[in-house]
Short mmCIF file of C-alpha atoms and ligand atoms in Angstrom, two decimals:
data_model
loop_
_atom_site.label_atom_id
_atom_site.label_comp_id
_atom_site.label_asym_id
_atom_site.label_seq_id
_atom_site.Cartn_x
_atom_site.Cartn_y
_atom_site.Cartn_z
CA MET A 1 15.63 200.30 -186.09
CA LYS A 2 16.45 200.07 -182.27
CA VAL A 3 18.75 197.25 -181.10
CA THR A 4 19.02 196.45 -177.47
CA PHE A 5 21.79 194.14 -176.34
CA PHE A 6 20.97 192.15 -173.04
CA SER A 7 24.21 189.70 -173.07
CA HIS A 8 25.51 186.78 -174.84
CA SER A 9 23.49 186.72 -178.11
CA THR A 10 20.28 188.14 -176.62
CA CYS A 11 19.09 191.18 -178.40
CA MET A 12 15.88 192.86 -179.02
CA LEU A 13 15.10 194.39 -182.24
CA GLU A 14 12.21 197.03 -182.59
CA ILE A 15 11.13 197.42 -186.24
CA HIS A 16 7.86 199.35 -187.05
CA GLU A 17 6.57 199.04 -183.40
CA LYS A 18 7.22 195.28 -183.61
CA CYS A 19 9.40 193.84 -180.77
CA LEU A 20 11.58 190.77 -181.92
CA LEU A 21 13.58 189.13 -179.10
CA ILE A 22 16.56 187.16 -180.40
CA ASP A 23 18.05 183.81 -178.55
CA PRO A 24 16.72 184.72 -174.92
CA PHE A 25 19.06 183.62 -172.32
CA PHE A 26 18.68 185.05 -168.98
CA SER A 27 17.67 182.26 -166.22
CA GLU A 28 20.89 180.20 -166.77
CA ASN A 29 23.03 183.28 -167.68
CA PRO A 30 25.51 184.30 -165.01
CA ILE A 31 24.98 187.86 -165.79
CA PHE A 32 21.13 187.79 -165.16
CA LYS A 33 20.78 184.72 -162.81
CA ASN A 34 18.42 185.40 -159.83
CA THR A 35 17.17 188.77 -161.32
CA ASN A 36 13.45 189.34 -162.31
CA PHE A 37 14.41 189.70 -166.11
CA LEU A 38 10.91 189.17 -167.28
CA LYS A 39 9.91 192.59 -165.76
CA LYS A 40 12.14 194.43 -168.10
CA PHE A 41 9.83 193.50 -171.23
CA GLN A 42 6.52 195.10 -171.81
CA LYS A 43 5.95 193.55 -175.14
CA ILE A 44 7.26 190.77 -177.35
CA ASP A 45 5.75 189.99 -180.75
CA TYR A 46 8.31 187.59 -182.18
CA ILE A 47 11.00 185.29 -180.68
CA LEU A 48 13.86 184.29 -183.22
CA LEU A 49 16.02 181.34 -182.29
CA THR A 50 19.09 180.54 -184.36
CA HIS A 51 19.68 177.20 -183.08
CA ALA A 52 18.63 174.74 -180.13
CA HIS A 53 21.60 175.26 -177.79
CA TYR A 54 20.48 176.11 -174.30
CA ASP A 55 22.45 179.44 -174.17
CA HIS A 56 20.04 180.56 -177.01
CA VAL A 57 16.65 178.90 -176.05
CA CYS A 58 16.46 178.19 -172.23
CA ASP A 59 13.96 180.94 -171.66
CA VAL A 60 11.68 180.52 -174.50
CA GLU A 61 8.85 178.84 -172.59
CA LEU A 62 9.01 181.62 -169.90
CA PHE A 63 8.78 184.50 -172.41
CA SER A 64 6.02 182.40 -174.20
CA HIS A 65 4.00 182.03 -171.19
CA LYS A 66 4.15 185.70 -170.37
CA PHE A 67 3.70 187.06 -173.93
CA ASN A 68 1.28 184.36 -175.18
CA ASN A 69 0.77 186.00 -178.50
CA ALA A 70 4.50 185.95 -179.33
CA LEU A 71 5.49 183.79 -182.33
CA VAL A 72 8.61 181.68 -182.20
CA ILE A 73 10.45 181.63 -185.50
CA SER A 74 13.14 179.22 -186.22
CA ASN A 75 13.95 176.18 -187.97
CA TYR A 76 11.50 173.39 -188.61
CA GLU A 77 12.64 171.05 -185.93
CA ILE A 78 13.01 173.74 -183.36
CA SER A 79 9.46 174.92 -184.15
CA ILE A 80 8.13 171.26 -183.81
CA PHE A 81 9.72 171.10 -180.47
CA PHE A 82 8.28 174.29 -178.93
CA GLY A 83 4.99 173.55 -180.81
CA LYS A 84 4.35 170.39 -178.92
CA LYS A 85 4.55 172.57 -175.74
CA GLY A 86 1.59 174.69 -177.04
CA ILE A 87 3.73 177.57 -178.03
CA LYS A 88 2.86 179.46 -181.23
CA THR A 89 5.55 178.73 -183.80
CA TYR A 90 6.50 179.27 -187.51
CA GLY A 91 9.03 176.82 -188.81
CA ILE A 92 11.11 177.65 -191.99
CA ASN A 93 14.33 176.48 -193.44
CA TYR A 94 17.09 177.96 -195.74
CA GLY A 95 16.02 179.27 -199.01
CA SER A 96 13.51 181.98 -199.23
CA PHE A 97 12.39 185.51 -197.76
CA ILE A 98 9.25 185.34 -195.94
CA SER A 99 7.27 188.51 -195.19
CA PHE A 100 6.20 189.52 -191.86
CA PRO A 101 4.76 192.77 -190.66
CA PHE A 102 8.25 193.96 -189.66
CA GLY A 103 9.75 193.07 -192.91
CA LYS A 104 11.09 190.10 -194.92
CA LEU A 105 13.22 187.43 -193.12
CA LYS A 106 15.35 184.71 -194.50
CA TYR A 107 16.96 181.79 -192.45
CA VAL A 108 20.59 181.31 -193.66
CA TRP A 109 23.14 178.95 -193.21
CA ALA A 110 25.58 178.60 -190.17
CA THR A 111 28.40 176.50 -189.48
CA HIS A 112 27.77 175.07 -185.89
CA SER A 113 25.68 172.48 -184.54
CA SER A 114 22.08 172.32 -183.00
CA VAL A 115 20.74 170.19 -180.20
CA PHE A 116 18.58 170.73 -177.12
CA ASN A 117 19.69 170.02 -173.73
CA ASP A 118 17.59 166.92 -173.50
CA GLY A 119 19.15 165.27 -176.62
CA THR A 120 16.39 166.17 -179.01
CA TYR A 121 17.70 167.01 -182.55
CA GLY A 122 17.50 170.61 -183.12
CA GLY A 123 17.60 170.97 -186.97
CA ASN A 124 20.46 172.58 -188.78
CA PRO A 125 21.79 175.77 -187.17
CA GLY A 126 21.25 179.06 -188.78
CA GLY A 127 21.24 182.81 -188.77
CA PHE A 128 18.68 185.60 -189.93
CA LEU A 129 18.88 187.98 -192.58
CA LEU A 130 16.30 190.69 -192.08
CA HIS A 131 15.43 193.08 -194.87
CA THR A 132 13.14 196.00 -193.66
CA ASP A 133 12.53 199.48 -194.92
CA GLU A 134 14.42 200.83 -191.72
CA GLY A 135 17.49 198.72 -193.17
CA ASN A 136 19.04 195.54 -193.59
CA LEU A 137 20.50 193.35 -190.79
CA TYR A 138 22.20 190.08 -190.45
CA ILE A 139 22.26 188.02 -187.41
CA SER A 140 24.83 185.08 -187.95
CA GLY A 141 23.94 183.02 -185.03
CA ASP A 142 26.76 180.84 -183.57
CA THR A 143 29.14 180.09 -186.50
CA SER A 144 32.57 180.01 -187.68
CA VAL A 145 33.44 182.18 -190.66
CA MET A 146 32.38 180.51 -193.67
CA TYR A 147 32.39 181.17 -197.47
CA GLU A 148 28.69 181.36 -197.75
CA MET A 149 28.45 184.68 -196.00
CA ASN A 150 29.56 185.95 -199.39
CA LEU A 151 26.15 185.47 -200.43
CA ILE A 152 24.61 187.79 -198.01
CA PRO A 153 25.45 190.95 -199.58
CA HIS A 154 24.02 189.74 -202.92
CA PHE A 155 20.54 190.08 -201.49
CA GLY A 156 21.29 193.69 -200.38
CA LYS A 157 23.56 196.16 -198.43
CA LEU A 158 23.56 195.74 -194.92
CA LYS A 159 23.48 198.27 -192.31
CA LEU A 160 24.64 196.12 -189.37
CA SER A 161 25.67 192.53 -188.68
CA ILE A 162 25.56 190.78 -185.31
CA LEU A 163 28.32 188.52 -185.06
CA PRO A 164 29.72 186.27 -182.35
CA ILE A 165 33.35 187.04 -181.55
CA GLY A 166 34.18 185.15 -178.28
CA GLY A 167 35.88 182.27 -180.11
CA ARG A 168 36.11 178.57 -178.97
CA TYR A 169 32.55 177.70 -180.04
CA THR A 170 32.15 180.48 -182.66
CA MET A 171 34.15 183.02 -184.58
CA ASP A 172 36.94 184.87 -182.75
CA ILE A 173 37.92 188.57 -183.53
CA GLU A 174 40.09 187.76 -186.56
CA GLU A 175 37.43 185.44 -188.10
CA ALA A 176 34.64 188.05 -187.58
CA ILE A 177 37.00 190.61 -189.35
CA LEU A 178 37.16 188.21 -192.27
CA ALA A 179 33.40 187.78 -192.10
CA SER A 180 32.81 191.52 -192.09
CA ASP A 181 34.79 191.42 -195.66
CA PHE A 182 32.79 188.64 -196.83
CA LEU A 183 29.63 190.51 -195.81
CA LYS A 184 30.71 193.58 -197.22
CA CYS A 185 29.66 195.18 -193.82
CA ASP A 186 31.80 197.50 -191.80
CA LYS A 187 29.47 197.93 -188.75
CA ILE A 188 29.52 194.92 -186.43
CA LEU A 189 27.71 194.44 -183.20
CA GLY A 190 29.89 191.73 -181.20
CA VAL A 191 27.99 189.22 -179.11
CA HIS A 192 28.77 185.77 -177.58
CA TYR A 193 31.77 186.88 -175.42
CA ASN A 194 32.79 187.18 -171.83
CA THR A 195 29.57 185.48 -170.55
CA PHE A 196 31.53 182.47 -169.51
CA GLN A 197 35.15 181.78 -168.55
CA ASP A 198 35.99 180.06 -171.97
CA ILE A 199 34.94 183.00 -174.27
CA GLN A 200 36.67 186.05 -172.63
CA ILE A 201 37.98 188.65 -174.85
CA ASP A 202 39.80 192.07 -174.31
CA LYS A 203 37.13 194.50 -175.62
CA LYS A 204 39.57 197.29 -176.04
CA GLN A 205 41.94 195.20 -178.26
CA ALA A 206 39.02 193.80 -180.15
CA LYS A 207 37.80 197.16 -181.30
CA LYS A 208 41.34 198.27 -182.13
CA ARG A 209 41.66 195.24 -184.37
CA PHE A 210 38.65 196.15 -186.21
CA PHE A 211 39.53 199.96 -186.28
CA GLU A 212 42.83 199.06 -187.99
CA LYS A 213 40.85 197.26 -190.66
CA GLY A 214 38.58 200.42 -191.18
CA LYS A 215 35.70 198.87 -189.46
CA GLU A 216 33.63 199.54 -186.39
CA LEU A 217 33.23 196.99 -183.80
CA ILE A 218 30.21 198.11 -181.40
CA LEU A 219 30.31 196.44 -177.70
CA LEU A 220 27.66 197.24 -175.67
CA GLU A 221 27.16 197.21 -172.05
CA LYS A 222 24.11 194.84 -170.76
CA GLU A 223 20.74 196.46 -171.67
CA LYS A 224 22.35 199.47 -173.83
CA ILE A 225 20.75 200.44 -176.95
CA ILE A 226 21.83 201.64 -180.50
CA TYR A 227 19.86 203.04 -183.35
CA VAL A 228 20.83 201.65 -186.65
NI1 LIG B 1 25.58 177.34 -179.98
MN1 LIG B 2 26.04 179.84 -178.28
#
């Protein structure tokens, strides 16, 4: 499985030649503003959305317009919102694995909020648990640490967890360390930090804190790749 980090929570997963874009945030993102970011993408098959906040969904229409066969997977309310705009969507909610060509996917609980910029209700926020024959991956979405994370490893051993670490709106470093205990996963890709003034972290210190607990925190520069 190939994971490309763009910035904030935006990642691209490549599994079985399928390209899954997670929470696209470019046009309003200070790191990508005024760049031709769409040119970076040759193919997108799925767009996964964890919740309706603009820093996770603001470019869905742009991407769907360019890649009009891409299927937007999110909670029921978000799928209705984009479905009304003529975008292909697949609405789900908590509670079961659903099979796709890249593997099985489950929408899982997150402790956060979810509303569109225009005030439209964005359903319950969530994360995604992906079980594939290239390994299992957990994307928590914006959330604090929560006891429900203990359930995730019951479904299968994780290779990697993608967790927010910037604090204020989500977990900070110490909460993410606790989350990784709950998840029984020692390899964490940190996201949702340093994009804005109020979610700044010290990257060196963050890595050190994980290392002291026998865990690995991966922090990628923009557009860098890891293979899991
Ligand atoms: Ni959010
Ligand atoms: Mn966010």
